[in-house]
Amino acid sequence: MQNFSFQNPVKLLFGKGQIANIAGEIPTTARVLMTYGGGSIKANGVYDQVKAALAQHTLMEFGGIEPNPRYETLMKAVELARAEKLDYLLAVGGGSVLDGTKFIAAAIPFVGEPWDILSKAAPITSAVPLASVLTLPATGSEMNTFAVISRNSTHEKLAFGHPLVYPKFSVLDPETTFTLPPRQIANGVVDAFTHTMEQYLTYPADAPLQDRFAESILKTLIEEGPKTLANPTDYTSRANFMWCATMALNGIIGCGVPQDWATHMIGHELTALHEIDHARTLAIVLPSIMHVKRDTKQGKLLQYAERVWDIRTGTDAERIDAAIAATRKFFESMGLPTRLNAYNVGEEVAGIVADRLSSRGEVALGEHKDITAQTVRDILRMSI
Amino acid sequence: MQNFSFQNPVKLLFGKGQIANIAGEIPTTARVLMTYGGGSIKANGVYDQVKAALAQHTLMEFGGIEPNPRYETLMKAVELARAEKLDYLLAVGGGSVLDGTKFIAAAIPFVGEPWDILSKAAPITSAVPLASVLTLPATGSEMNTFAVISRNSTHEKLAFGHPLVYPKFSVLDPETTFTLPPRQIANGVVDAFTHTMEQYLTYPADAPLQDRFAESILKTLIEEGPKTLANPTDYTSRANFMWCATMALNGIIGCGVPQDWATHMIGHELTALHEIDHARTLAIVLPSIMHVKRDTKQGKLLQYAERVWDIRTGTDAERIDAAIAATRKFFESMGLPTRLNAYNVGEEVAGIVADRLSSRGEVALGEHKDITAQTVRDILRMSI
């Protein structure tokens, strides 16, 4: 096991009716900015629940945060918060709203050009406190420090993370997700699955508990994913999916183990270039990385085959092939294509993505930093 | 899944050499009281490492905290801290030192008789900040709010817990445990195993991820326990055991599921009466509870048999018997007797423990609150 430090102070309020309890979590003197996306929270009653819970608080709102939240949009919220001296952010929505709100929180007190937080890893020394009401299980943003932000003008999609943008609390009420479109649920399942794989499918690191925790999440997603897609108002399977998505990226399973994240790095480029949903890029890239990196990932691929998919017969190569095929089949069963041709994207994307990554510095992705620009090309050519 | 709220802000510093990093975690202006036990930390170098790390801090010390820490002893530390205006506690030791230090932290600012915190659940409104350097993996105290304290004069052993006594940070360096006596390692493995069972072996609650996480800890302890007992300086197995013990009782696996804790409640009485090591009381009581409550725990007992012990053949009753036997055999393989007669304790203890529990109010233990004074008698008679 590798040395690590870990701290995750986010308070979770999980279950039916928990939105009613948020007033007690936010200082009564706070000037709250509620952020949200396209307005689905108004259709499904979550907006009203939040307003009712915060009836005694000073509350303003900012809607219209997009999927793949845009810097240009978020900066309008920053201006509003600065002008109105708002000092507490409540993100109500999915990962995009949460990520966007983390950026707003860091940008409000930032001196200089806030885009530098993303493009130059400019240091953050303070942030406005934020919290969340999660309505889309997927990204784990409700219990981590990460945010991914896009910029229209440059077609860039960049990430940052800082302990100052941990939510103070997050409400996870599975009922708030009952009205989500099936596409978003399917995306969420694959997103959580891939987050787990990024921390698991590397090389054996003498960390059996972390391995088993990761396998626990994968197996539960494989069981609960199809159920929650088929029965959107089945509280139990929705709750279990929601809990898996949070545990997949709150830091626990990554303690003391190597991590990959190449799938995400390449996937972000596909979203930035072609506006393919985040999770859908992962469904395309992950199987190809499993193929291309099958030698360095062999130990874990065989463990994954046996423990997650119960694949126990055949040669090493056959079991690895079967595990990759099972992964692909699972993604496709959730309705996510695993080939770029489903999006009318052709082979030229391989070079473009490799060049874009190269333009930001030497490409050295994956747990061994051995995924070069050439490997990225190979991975994407295999994904057509 | 049940509704829950969860928050665990403890910072972990895990791995070799992490003691050197504690100075940065404690305010430079703090007046630190270092607490410890019988002095083993002086023999194994941990004391010197801590002193060196805190060379720039104001540091006093208080040694002599016993296994099953005594109220009488702890109150001397409270007096010292009050007199010297010490405002930060650093517990260096195992669960007893940590638990005792949590009590000291709550007692220093407490107005009135601090024993009331334990005996009357007197409310705690403030506590001195504390942190820990863990040298004995077992209780999980390094990442939770719980403490169990004994009182000489009354032979009582009582528990309290409060978010104010979460350690600010805990150092988990497996190397600090290399010199522990085998008995303490064996006890620690069984303690962590039983903590997991108390949160797992109840009834199915539609919480598959929590179940799998618990099974992950149990299986890892079954694998790593004998290894770390046989090879005390094998860093890897010691690290894995240490991580299991922390994850067994930091709240994660208990989120949203019913919990039992009857084994602990009965075990505490055996320690208070006969000074049997805490973990050793658990090894005695748990198998009997599994027997006596086999009907209400049937679903989980069968799942435990299959997933943890790979017991797949026989009738339901036979598989449950086999799972109980496997548990007993595991404890005994670690050197812990599972019968009271190993301690020359006879049947009379059954009535004495039942009466002691009854004297503090109606006995209603377990996940169904259906373990009465009579059930306690049955459980202990079966444990002779």
PDB file of C-alpha atoms in Angstrom, chain A residues 1-18 143 168 206-210 212-217 219-221 223-224 235-236 239-240 243-244 247 250 252-253 255 307, chain B residues 1-18 143 168 206-210 212-217 219-221 223-224 235-236 239-240 243-244 247 250 252-253 255 307:
ATOM      1  CA  MET A   1       0.000   0.000   0.000  1.00  0.00           C
ATOM      2  CA  GLN A   2       1.256   3.476  -0.811  1.00  0.00           C
ATOM      3  CA  ASN A   3       1.442   6.237   1.799  1.00  0.00           C
ATOM      4  CA  PHE A   4      -1.530   8.566   1.638  1.00  0.00           C
ATOM      5  CA  SER A   5      -3.330  11.339   3.402  1.00  0.00           C
ATOM      6  CA  PHE A   6      -7.101  11.444   3.344  1.00  0.00           C
ATOM      7  CA  GLN A   7      -9.693  13.817   4.668  1.00  0.00           C
ATOM      8  CA  ASN A   8     -13.269  14.227   3.508  1.00  0.00           C
ATOM      9  CA  PRO A   9     -15.339  16.461   5.773  1.00  0.00           C
ATOM     10  CA  VAL A  10     -18.519  16.560   3.654  1.00  0.00           C
ATOM     11  CA  LYS A  11     -21.670  15.947   5.655  1.00  0.00           C
ATOM     12  CA  LEU A  12     -24.167  13.737   3.870  1.00  0.00           C
ATOM     13  CA  LEU A  13     -27.898  13.898   4.461  1.00  0.00           C
ATOM     14  CA  PHE A  14     -29.160  10.802   2.696  1.00  0.00           C
ATOM     15  CA  GLY A  15     -32.746   9.747   2.110  1.00  0.00           C
ATOM     16  CA  LYS A  16     -36.318  10.777   1.591  1.00  0.00           C
ATOM     17  CA  GLY A  17     -37.326  14.198   2.823  1.00  0.00           C
ATOM     18  CA  GLN A  18     -33.817  15.351   3.734  1.00  0.00           C
ATOM     19  CA  MET A 143     -18.526  14.510  -1.876  1.00  0.00           C
ATOM     20  CA  LYS A 168     -20.224  21.718   3.565  1.00  0.00           C
ATOM     21  CA  ASP A 206      -0.941  -5.017  -2.092  1.00  0.00           C
ATOM     22  CA  ALA A 207      -4.147  -3.248  -1.192  1.00  0.00           C
ATOM     23  CA  PRO A 208      -6.763  -5.989  -0.916  1.00  0.00           C
ATOM     24  CA  LEU A 209      -9.355  -3.938   0.949  1.00  0.00           C
ATOM     25  CA  GLN A 210      -9.270  -1.130  -1.605  1.00  0.00           C
ATOM     26  CA  ARG A 212     -12.574  -5.355  -2.734  1.00  0.00           C
ATOM     27  CA  PHE A 213     -14.268  -2.020  -2.078  1.00  0.00           C
ATOM     28  CA  ALA A 214     -13.863  -1.110  -5.747  1.00  0.00           C
ATOM     29  CA  GLU A 215     -15.171  -4.509  -6.837  1.00  0.00           C
ATOM     30  CA  SER A 216     -18.102  -4.003  -4.459  1.00  0.00           C
ATOM     31  CA  ILE A 217     -19.070  -0.800  -6.232  1.00  0.00           C
ATOM     32  CA  LYS A 219     -20.758  -5.364  -8.835  1.00  0.00           C
ATOM     33  CA  THR A 220     -23.462  -3.268  -7.242  1.00  0.00           C
ATOM     34  CA  LEU A 221     -23.612  -0.963 -10.266  1.00  0.00           C
ATOM     35  CA  GLU A 223     -26.776  -5.262 -10.482  1.00  0.00           C
ATOM     36  CA  GLU A 224     -28.569  -2.024  -9.741  1.00  0.00           C
ATOM     37  CA  TYR A 235     -36.592   3.856  -4.348  1.00  0.00           C
ATOM     38  CA  THR A 236     -34.306   1.021  -3.304  1.00  0.00           C
ATOM     39  CA  ALA A 239     -30.821   4.759  -3.514  1.00  0.00           C
ATOM     40  CA  ASN A 240     -28.242   2.045  -4.042  1.00  0.00           C
ATOM     41  CA  TRP A 243     -24.747   5.588  -2.849  1.00  0.00           C
ATOM     42  CA  CYS A 244     -22.461   3.805  -5.310  1.00  0.00           C
ATOM     43  CA  MET A 247     -18.595   6.192  -2.892  1.00  0.00           C
ATOM     44  CA  ASN A 250     -15.134  10.443  -2.561  1.00  0.00           C
ATOM     45  CA  ILE A 252     -12.069   6.197  -0.063  1.00  0.00           C
ATOM     46  CA  ILE A 253     -11.339   3.587  -2.727  1.00  0.00           C
ATOM     47  CA  CYS A 255      -6.513   5.648  -0.678  1.00  0.00           C
ATOM     48  CA  ARG A 307     -14.179 -11.243  -9.215  1.00  0.00           C
TER      49      ARG A 307
ATOM     50  CA  MET B   1     -31.726   1.601   2.750  1.00  0.00           C
ATOM     51  CA  GLN B   2     -32.520   3.669   5.829  1.00  0.00           C
ATOM     52  CA  ASN B   3     -32.153   7.460   5.890  1.00  0.00           C
ATOM     53  CA  PHE B   4     -28.874   8.549   7.457  1.00  0.00           C
ATOM     54  CA  SER B   5     -26.589  11.446   8.007  1.00  0.00           C
ATOM     55  CA  PHE B   6     -22.850  10.940   7.885  1.00  0.00           C
ATOM     56  CA  GLN B   7     -19.860  13.149   8.441  1.00  0.00           C
ATOM     57  CA  ASN B   8     -16.347  12.106   9.346  1.00  0.00           C
ATOM     58  CA  PRO B   9     -13.833  14.951   9.144  1.00  0.00           C
ATOM     59  CA  VAL B  10     -10.810  13.075  10.549  1.00  0.00           C
ATOM     60  CA  LYS B  11      -7.670  13.579   8.506  1.00  0.00           C
ATOM     61  CA  LEU B  12      -5.631  10.420   8.088  1.00  0.00           C
ATOM     62  CA  LEU B  13      -1.887  10.390   7.560  1.00  0.00           C
ATOM     63  CA  PHE B  14      -1.204   6.813   6.592  1.00  0.00           C
ATOM     64  CA  GLY B  15       2.130   5.127   6.065  1.00  0.00           C
ATOM     65  CA  LYS B  16       5.798   4.974   6.923  1.00  0.00           C
ATOM     66  CA  GLY B  17       7.352   8.079   8.380  1.00  0.00           C
ATOM     67  CA  GLN B  18       4.125  10.047   8.734  1.00  0.00           C
ATOM     68  CA  MET B 143     -11.437   7.796  13.076  1.00  0.00           C
ATOM     69  CA  LYS B 168      -8.381  16.397  14.092  1.00  0.00           C
ATOM     70  CA  ASP B 206     -31.672  -3.524   0.707  1.00  0.00           C
ATOM     71  CA  ALA B 207     -28.183  -2.114   1.100  1.00  0.00           C
ATOM     72  CA  PRO B 208     -25.995  -4.238  -1.173  1.00  0.00           C
ATOM     73  CA  LEU B 209     -23.011  -1.873  -1.233  1.00  0.00           C
ATOM     74  CA  GLN B 210     -22.839  -1.660   2.549  1.00  0.00           C
ATOM     75  CA  ARG B 212     -20.270  -5.909   0.222  1.00  0.00           C
ATOM     76  CA  PHE B 213     -18.061  -3.354   1.972  1.00  0.00           C
ATOM     77  CA  ALA B 214     -18.554  -5.205   5.261  1.00  0.00           C
ATOM     78  CA  GLU B 215     -17.819  -8.541   3.601  1.00  0.00           C
ATOM     79  CA  SER B 216     -14.708  -6.959   2.082  1.00  0.00           C
ATOM     80  CA  ILE B 217     -13.395  -6.087   5.520  1.00  0.00           C
ATOM     81  CA  LYS B 219     -12.560 -11.363   4.104  1.00  0.00           C
ATOM     82  CA  THR B 220      -9.479  -9.168   4.251  1.00  0.00           C
ATOM     83  CA  LEU B 221      -9.177  -9.660   8.024  1.00  0.00           C
ATOM     84  CA  GLU B 223      -6.690 -13.321   4.993  1.00  0.00           C
ATOM     85  CA  GLU B 224      -4.411 -10.782   6.611  1.00  0.00           C
ATOM     86  CA  TYR B 235       4.684  -4.059   6.358  1.00  0.00           C
ATOM     87  CA  THR B 236       2.088  -5.000   3.777  1.00  0.00           C
ATOM     88  CA  ALA B 239      -0.816  -1.992   6.737  1.00  0.00           C
ATOM     89  CA  ASN B 240      -3.792  -3.900   5.371  1.00  0.00           C
ATOM     90  CA  TRP B 243      -6.655  -0.067   7.203  1.00  0.00           C
ATOM     91  CA  CYS B 244      -9.316  -2.708   7.855  1.00  0.00           C
ATOM     92  CA  MET B 247     -12.643   1.221   8.009  1.00  0.00           C
ATOM     93  CA  ASN B 250     -15.426   4.955  10.945  1.00  0.00           C
ATOM     94  CA  ILE B 252     -18.922   4.152   6.387  1.00  0.00           C
ATOM     95  CA  ILE B 253     -20.178   0.574   6.521  1.00  0.00           C
ATOM     96  CA  CYS B 255     -24.525   4.150   6.779  1.00  0.00           C
ATOM     97  CA  ARG B 307     -19.929 -14.806   0.680  1.00  0.00           C
TER      98      ARG B 307
END
